[in-house]
PDB file of C-alpha atoms in Angstrom:
ATOM      1  CA  MET A   1     128.269  -2.173  -4.170  1.00  0.00           C
ATOM      2  CA  LEU A   2     129.083  -5.885  -4.593  1.00  0.00           C
ATOM      3  CA  ALA A   3     126.043  -6.817  -2.538  1.00  0.00           C
ATOM      4  CA  ALA A   4     123.864  -5.052  -5.093  1.00  0.00           C
ATOM      5  CA  PHE A   5     125.662  -6.768  -8.012  1.00  0.00           C
ATOM      6  CA  PRO A   6     126.716 -10.215  -6.717  1.00  0.00           C
ATOM      7  CA  ASP A   7     127.741 -11.445 -10.187  1.00  0.00           C
ATOM      8  CA  ALA A   8     129.939  -8.451 -10.973  1.00  0.00           C
ATOM      9  CA  LEU A   9     133.622  -9.022 -11.678  1.00  0.00           C
ATOM     10  CA  VAL A  10     136.178  -6.796  -9.994  1.00  0.00           C
ATOM     11  CA  ALA A  11     139.407  -6.020 -11.819  1.00  0.00           C
ATOM     12  CA  GLU A  12     142.472  -4.256 -10.465  1.00  0.00           C
ATOM     13  CA  PHE A  13     144.019  -1.519 -12.623  1.00  0.00           C
ATOM     14  CA  ALA A  14     147.778  -1.408 -12.871  1.00  0.00           C
ATOM     15  CA  ASP A  15     149.525   1.741 -11.722  1.00  0.00           C
ATOM     16  CA  GLY A  16     149.740   4.410 -14.416  1.00  0.00           C
ATOM     17  CA  TRP A  17     146.746   3.146 -16.397  1.00  0.00           C
ATOM     18  CA  GLU A  18     145.420   6.696 -16.813  1.00  0.00           C
ATOM     19  CA  ASP A  19     148.491   7.658 -18.887  1.00  0.00           C
ATOM     20  CA  ARG A  20     148.865   4.434 -20.820  1.00  0.00           C
ATOM     21  CA  TRP A  21     147.075   5.898 -23.850  1.00  0.00           C
ATOM     22  CA  ARG A  22     150.213   7.923 -24.452  1.00  0.00           C
ATOM     23  CA  ASP A  23     152.026   4.711 -25.407  1.00  0.00           C
ATOM     24  CA  PHE A  24     149.997   4.682 -28.640  1.00  0.00           C
ATOM     25  CA  HIS A  25     151.011   8.183 -29.753  1.00  0.00           C
ATOM     26  CA  HIS A  26     154.529   8.604 -31.078  1.00  0.00           C
ATOM     27  CA  ALA A  27     156.266  11.096 -33.315  1.00  0.00           C
ATOM     28  CA  ILE A  28     156.840  10.586 -37.022  1.00  0.00           C
ATOM     29  CA  GLU A  29     159.512  12.130 -39.213  1.00  0.00           C
ATOM     30  CA  ILE A  30     158.883  13.016 -42.850  1.00  0.00           C
ATOM     31  CA  GLY A  31     161.805  14.742 -44.500  1.00  0.00           C
ATOM     32  CA  PRO A  32     162.684  17.758 -42.322  1.00  0.00           C
ATOM     33  CA  LEU A  33     159.322  17.590 -40.522  1.00  0.00           C
ATOM     34  CA  TRP A  34     158.838  16.089 -37.067  1.00  0.00           C
ATOM     35  CA  VAL A  35     155.202  15.611 -36.019  1.00  0.00           C
ATOM     36  CA  GLY A  36     154.604  14.407 -32.494  1.00  0.00           C
ATOM     37  CA  PRO A  37     152.975  14.840 -29.089  1.00  0.00           C
ATOM     38  CA  PRO A  38     154.185  17.388 -26.512  1.00  0.00           C
ATOM     39  CA  TRP A  39     155.758  14.739 -24.262  1.00  0.00           C
ATOM     40  CA  GLU A  40     158.301  13.770 -26.939  1.00  0.00           C
ATOM     41  CA  THR A  41     161.281  15.907 -27.925  1.00  0.00           C
ATOM     42  CA  PRO A  42     161.997  16.688 -31.579  1.00  0.00           C
ATOM     43  CA  PRO A  43     165.574  16.256 -32.793  1.00  0.00           C
ATOM     44  CA  ALA A  44     167.745  19.328 -33.157  1.00  0.00           C
ATOM     45  CA  GLY A  45     167.137  21.158 -36.401  1.00  0.00           C
ATOM     46  CA  ALA A  46     163.797  19.491 -37.177  1.00  0.00           C
ATOM     47  CA  LEU A  47     160.771  21.501 -38.291  1.00  0.00           C
ATOM     48  CA  ALA A  48     158.574  20.511 -35.364  1.00  0.00           C
ATOM     49  CA  VAL A  49     154.797  20.240 -35.443  1.00  0.00           C
ATOM     50  CA  VAL A  50     153.642  19.508 -31.895  1.00  0.00           C
ATOM     51  CA  VAL A  51     150.079  18.209 -31.619  1.00  0.00           C
ATOM     52  CA  ASP A  52     148.332  17.097 -28.437  1.00  0.00           C
ATOM     53  CA  PRO A  53     146.228  14.001 -29.282  1.00  0.00           C
ATOM     54  CA  GLY A  54     144.051  14.503 -26.219  1.00  0.00           C
ATOM     55  CA  ARG A  55     141.338  15.938 -28.495  1.00  0.00           C
ATOM     56  CA  ALA A  56     140.866  13.600 -31.439  1.00  0.00           C
ATOM     57  CA  PHE A  57     140.970  15.706 -34.581  1.00  0.00           C
ATOM     58  CA  GLY A  58     144.109  14.157 -36.069  1.00  0.00           C
ATOM     59  CA  THR A  59     147.624  13.703 -34.717  1.00  0.00           C
ATOM     60  CA  GLY A  60     149.629  13.298 -37.914  1.00  0.00           C
ATOM     61  CA  ALA A  61     150.258   9.587 -37.540  1.00  0.00           C
ATOM     62  CA  HIS A  62     147.517   8.392 -39.902  1.00  0.00           C
ATOM     63  CA  PRO A  63     148.770   7.192 -43.322  1.00  0.00           C
ATOM     64  CA  THR A  64     146.682   9.775 -45.184  1.00  0.00           C
ATOM     65  CA  THR A  65     148.323  12.604 -43.241  1.00  0.00           C
ATOM     66  CA  ARG A  66     151.762  11.158 -43.898  1.00  0.00           C
ATOM     67  CA  LEU A  67     151.001  10.912 -47.616  1.00  0.00           C
ATOM     68  CA  CYS A  68     149.837  14.523 -47.738  1.00  0.00           C
ATOM     69  CA  LEU A  69     152.992  15.663 -45.984  1.00  0.00           C
ATOM     70  CA  GLU A  70     155.169  13.677 -48.383  1.00  0.00           C
ATOM     71  CA  LEU A  71     153.531  15.384 -51.359  1.00  0.00           C
ATOM     72  CA  LEU A  72     153.623  18.773 -49.640  1.00  0.00           C
ATOM     73  CA  LEU A  73     157.404  18.597 -49.211  1.00  0.00           C
ATOM     74  CA  ASP A  74     157.963  18.935 -52.963  1.00  0.00           C
ATOM     75  CA  GLU A  75     155.544  21.801 -53.558  1.00  0.00           C
ATOM     76  CA  GLU A  76     156.694  25.305 -54.430  1.00  0.00           C
ATOM     77  CA  ARG A  77     156.162  27.633 -51.491  1.00  0.00           C
ATOM     78  CA  GLY A  78     153.113  29.839 -51.715  1.00  0.00           C
ATOM     79  CA  SER A  79     149.630  30.352 -50.306  1.00  0.00           C
ATOM     80  CA  VAL A  80     147.677  27.350 -48.984  1.00  0.00           C
ATOM     81  CA  VAL A  81     144.080  26.556 -48.122  1.00  0.00           C
ATOM     82  CA  ASP A  82     143.561  23.491 -45.911  1.00  0.00           C
ATOM     83  CA  VAL A  83     140.032  22.177 -46.497  1.00  0.00           C
ATOM     84  CA  GLY A  84     138.821  20.110 -43.548  1.00  0.00           C
ATOM     85  CA  CYS A  85     141.764  21.090 -41.368  1.00  0.00           C
ATOM     86  CA  GLY A  86     140.895  19.035 -38.282  1.00  0.00           C
ATOM     87  CA  SER A  87     143.605  19.628 -35.666  1.00  0.00           C
ATOM     88  CA  GLY A  88     145.590  21.788 -38.080  1.00  0.00           C
ATOM     89  CA  VAL A  89     148.491  19.373 -38.585  1.00  0.00           C
ATOM     90  CA  LEU A  90     148.767  19.985 -42.334  1.00  0.00           C
ATOM     91  CA  SER A  91     148.312  23.735 -41.965  1.00  0.00           C
ATOM     92  CA  ILE A  92     151.004  24.042 -39.304  1.00  0.00           C
ATOM     93  CA  ALA A  93     153.345  21.805 -41.308  1.00  0.00           C
ATOM     94  CA  ALA A  94     152.792  24.000 -44.374  1.00  0.00           C
ATOM     95  CA  ILE A  95     153.734  27.088 -42.354  1.00  0.00           C
ATOM     96  CA  ARG A  96     156.816  25.330 -40.995  1.00  0.00           C
ATOM     97  CA  LEU A  97     157.850  24.569 -44.583  1.00  0.00           C
ATOM     98  CA  GLY A  98     157.559  28.214 -45.558  1.00  0.00           C
ATOM     99  CA  HIS A  99     154.101  28.456 -47.128  1.00  0.00           C
ATOM    100  CA  ASP A 100     152.315  31.746 -46.532  1.00  0.00           C
ATOM    101  CA  PRO A 101     149.578  32.698 -45.998  1.00  0.00           C
ATOM    102  CA  VAL A 102     147.814  29.531 -44.809  1.00  0.00           C
ATOM    103  CA  VAL A 103     144.034  29.409 -44.324  1.00  0.00           C
ATOM    104  CA  ALA A 104     142.530  26.456 -42.431  1.00  0.00           C
ATOM    105  CA  LEU A 105     138.861  25.618 -42.960  1.00  0.00           C
ATOM    106  CA  ASP A 106     136.566  23.167 -41.209  1.00  0.00           C
ATOM    107  CA  VAL A 107     132.812  22.792 -40.866  1.00  0.00           C
ATOM    108  CA  ASP A 108     133.290  21.738 -37.222  1.00  0.00           C
ATOM    109  CA  GLU A 109     133.680  24.753 -34.919  1.00  0.00           C
ATOM    110  CA  MET A 110     135.460  22.623 -32.302  1.00  0.00           C
ATOM    111  CA  ALA A 111     138.016  21.471 -34.877  1.00  0.00           C
ATOM    112  CA  VAL A 112     138.767  25.083 -35.766  1.00  0.00           C
ATOM    113  CA  GLU A 113     139.263  25.890 -32.070  1.00  0.00           C
ATOM    114  CA  VAL A 114     141.672  22.959 -31.720  1.00  0.00           C
ATOM    115  CA  ALA A 115     143.572  24.051 -34.847  1.00  0.00           C
ATOM    116  CA  GLU A 116     143.918  27.545 -33.378  1.00  0.00           C
ATOM    117  CA  GLU A 117     145.143  26.107 -30.064  1.00  0.00           C
ATOM    118  CA  ASN A 118     147.709  23.950 -31.839  1.00  0.00           C
ATOM    119  CA  ALA A 119     148.871  26.926 -33.903  1.00  0.00           C
ATOM    120  CA  ARG A 120     149.418  28.945 -30.730  1.00  0.00           C
ATOM    121  CA  ALA A 121     151.260  26.017 -29.130  1.00  0.00           C
ATOM    122  CA  ASN A 122     153.555  25.936 -32.169  1.00  0.00           C
ATOM    123  CA  ALA A 123     153.958  29.735 -32.193  1.00  0.00           C
ATOM    124  CA  VAL A 124     152.710  30.119 -35.770  1.00  0.00           C
ATOM    125  CA  GLU A 125     150.135  32.433 -37.315  1.00  0.00           C
ATOM    126  CA  LEU A 126     147.164  30.513 -38.728  1.00  0.00           C
ATOM    127  CA  ASP A 127     143.976  31.918 -40.230  1.00  0.00           C
ATOM    128  CA  ALA A 128     141.422  29.288 -39.120  1.00  0.00           C
ATOM    129  CA  ARG A 129     137.777  29.652 -40.137  1.00  0.00           C
ATOM    130  CA  VAL A 130     134.513  27.760 -39.750  1.00  0.00           C
ATOM    131  CA  LEU A 131     133.239  27.068 -43.274  1.00  0.00           C
ATOM    132  CA  ASP A 132     131.256  24.392 -45.060  1.00  0.00           C
ATOM    133  CA  ALA A 133     133.426  23.832 -48.132  1.00  0.00           C
ATOM    134  CA  ARG A 134     130.490  22.277 -49.993  1.00  0.00           C
ATOM    135  CA  THR A 135     128.582  25.573 -50.083  1.00  0.00           C
ATOM    136  CA  GLY A 136     130.787  28.389 -48.774  1.00  0.00           C
ATOM    137  CA  GLN A 137     133.075  30.621 -50.816  1.00  0.00           C
ATOM    138  CA  LEU A 138     136.518  29.010 -50.870  1.00  0.00           C
ATOM    139  CA  PRO A 139     139.500  31.377 -50.791  1.00  0.00           C
ATOM    140  CA  GLU A 140     141.915  31.523 -53.685  1.00  0.00           C
ATOM    141  CA  ALA A 141     145.351  30.012 -53.068  1.00  0.00           C
ATOM    142  CA  ASP A 142     148.287  28.444 -54.854  1.00  0.00           C
ATOM    143  CA  LEU A 143     147.721  25.041 -53.231  1.00  0.00           C
ATOM    144  CA  ALA A 144     144.785  23.225 -51.649  1.00  0.00           C
ATOM    145  CA  LEU A 145     145.165  20.478 -49.055  1.00  0.00           C
ATOM    146  CA  ALA A 146     142.129  18.252 -48.602  1.00  0.00           C
ATOM    147  CA  ASN A 147     142.558  15.261 -46.309  1.00  0.00           C
ATOM    148  CA  ILE A 148     138.857  14.492 -46.123  1.00  0.00           C
ATOM    149  CA  SER A 149     136.549  11.685 -47.214  1.00  0.00           C
ATOM    150  CA  PHE A 150     136.328  10.503 -50.818  1.00  0.00           C
ATOM    151  CA  GLU A 151     132.726  11.685 -51.031  1.00  0.00           C
ATOM    152  CA  ALA A 152     133.629  15.127 -49.708  1.00  0.00           C
ATOM    153  CA  ILE A 153     136.485  15.502 -52.189  1.00  0.00           C
ATOM    154  CA  GLU A 154     134.159  14.613 -55.053  1.00  0.00           C
ATOM    155  CA  LEU A 155     131.794  17.371 -53.874  1.00  0.00           C
ATOM    156  CA  VAL A 156     134.420  20.007 -53.093  1.00  0.00           C
ATOM    157  CA  GLY A 157     137.085  19.333 -55.746  1.00  0.00           C
ATOM    158  CA  GLY A 158     135.415  21.265 -58.528  1.00  0.00           C
ATOM    159  CA  ARG A 159     134.918  24.293 -56.252  1.00  0.00           C
ATOM    160  CA  LEU A 160     138.609  24.773 -55.418  1.00  0.00           C
ATOM    161  CA  GLU A 161     140.124  28.101 -56.467  1.00  0.00           C
ATOM    162  CA  THR A 162     143.742  26.889 -56.526  1.00  0.00           C
ATOM    163  CA  ARG A 163     146.470  26.074 -59.037  1.00  0.00           C
ATOM    164  CA  ARG A 164     147.283  22.724 -57.458  1.00  0.00           C
ATOM    165  CA  ALA A 165     145.660  20.351 -54.993  1.00  0.00           C
ATOM    166  CA  ILE A 166     146.745  17.509 -52.720  1.00  0.00           C
ATOM    167  CA  THR A 167     143.909  15.186 -51.766  1.00  0.00           C
ATOM    168  CA  ALA A 168     143.712  12.239 -49.358  1.00  0.00           C
ATOM    169  CA  GLY A 169     141.419  10.593 -46.839  1.00  0.00           C
ATOM    170  CA  TYR A 170     140.329   7.639 -48.956  1.00  0.00           C
ATOM    171  CA  LEU A 171     141.340   4.071 -49.732  1.00  0.00           C
ATOM    172  CA  ALA A 172     143.910   3.218 -52.381  1.00  0.00           C
ATOM    173  CA  ASN A 173     141.245   1.805 -54.676  1.00  0.00           C
ATOM    174  CA  ASP A 174     139.422   5.150 -54.706  1.00  0.00           C
ATOM    175  CA  HIS A 175     140.424   7.595 -57.440  1.00  0.00           C
ATOM    176  CA  PRO A 176     138.871  11.055 -57.025  1.00  0.00           C
ATOM    177  CA  ARG A 177     138.158  13.275 -60.001  1.00  0.00           C
ATOM    178  CA  LEU A 178     138.602  17.012 -59.757  1.00  0.00           C
ATOM    179  CA  PRO A 179     136.827  18.864 -62.576  1.00  0.00           C
ATOM    180  CA  GLY A 180     139.216  21.287 -64.248  1.00  0.00           C
ATOM    181  CA  PHE A 181     142.311  19.572 -62.850  1.00  0.00           C
ATOM    182  CA  ALA A 182     144.824  17.141 -64.335  1.00  0.00           C
ATOM    183  CA  HIS A 183     146.144  14.277 -62.238  1.00  0.00           C
ATOM    184  CA  LEU A 184     149.914  14.465 -61.701  1.00  0.00           C
ATOM    185  CA  ALA A 185     150.941  11.924 -59.083  1.00  0.00           C
ATOM    186  CA  ARG A 186     149.739   9.320 -56.599  1.00  0.00           C
ATOM    187  CA  ARG A 187     151.152   7.896 -53.387  1.00  0.00           C
ATOM    188  CA  GLU A 188     149.878   4.941 -51.384  1.00  0.00           C
ATOM    189  CA  CYS A 189     150.535   3.605 -47.885  1.00  0.00           C
ATOM    190  CA  ASP A 190     148.886   0.820 -45.886  1.00  0.00           C
ATOM    191  CA  GLY A 191     145.892   0.664 -48.200  1.00  0.00           C
ATOM    192  CA  TRP A 192     145.324   4.426 -48.309  1.00  0.00           C
ATOM    193  CA  GLY A 193     145.866   6.805 -51.229  1.00  0.00           C
ATOM    194  CA  ALA A 194     146.750  10.443 -51.870  1.00  0.00           C
ATOM    195  CA  ASP A 195     146.883  12.395 -55.115  1.00  0.00           C
ATOM    196  CA  LEU A 196     148.374  15.547 -56.592  1.00  0.00           C
ATOM    197  CA  PHE A 197     146.443  17.604 -59.148  1.00  0.00           C
ATOM    198  CA  GLU A 198     147.173  20.687 -61.251  1.00  0.00           C
ATOM    199  CA  ARG A 199     144.595  23.017 -62.760  1.00  0.00           C
ATOM    200  CA  LEU A 200     144.138  22.821 -66.511  1.00  0.00           C
ATOM    201  CA  ALA A 201     144.626  25.979 -68.532  1.00  0.00           C
ATOM    202  CA  ARG A 202     141.421  27.981 -68.690  1.00  0.00           C
TER     203      ARG A 202
END
């Protein structure tokens, strides 16, 4: 091999390099919730959300996910629709907190499969569906979770059939507008923002 590529550099890999990526994935605690990978152990009494980061659809550690979870903690328990569910972190956390039923939607079929796998791993019942929220019929619910891009929220926000909505996935200097909703609260972390909305009386 070296004869064919005389200028190639050869580097030795340290033992355990194939598992070193795990060093970058650690659990987070938000109120009673513990969100972490399967190789870490949640503390006794925590509401655990175990997510394997091996398939990159969201592990819970991103600031926008943390902000959504912080806002979710204070919400009255009821039905939830998670728009753009990714790995299902927010959906599973909502179930752990007592919300029911919870519907998880994503345009990516693989994301929905991962969300279903994570729900099974956490022994919770999750209704996960493939749906393009920009055009498909969104289910009615008490609360919407939408940790998606700013542009997607601007497109989807006015189509939500919910009483309240938690949105995130954008920078702190972005301020989404949801037609028919009043803005109630904002949280920011590390340059990212999240917002809470409530539907105006019709």
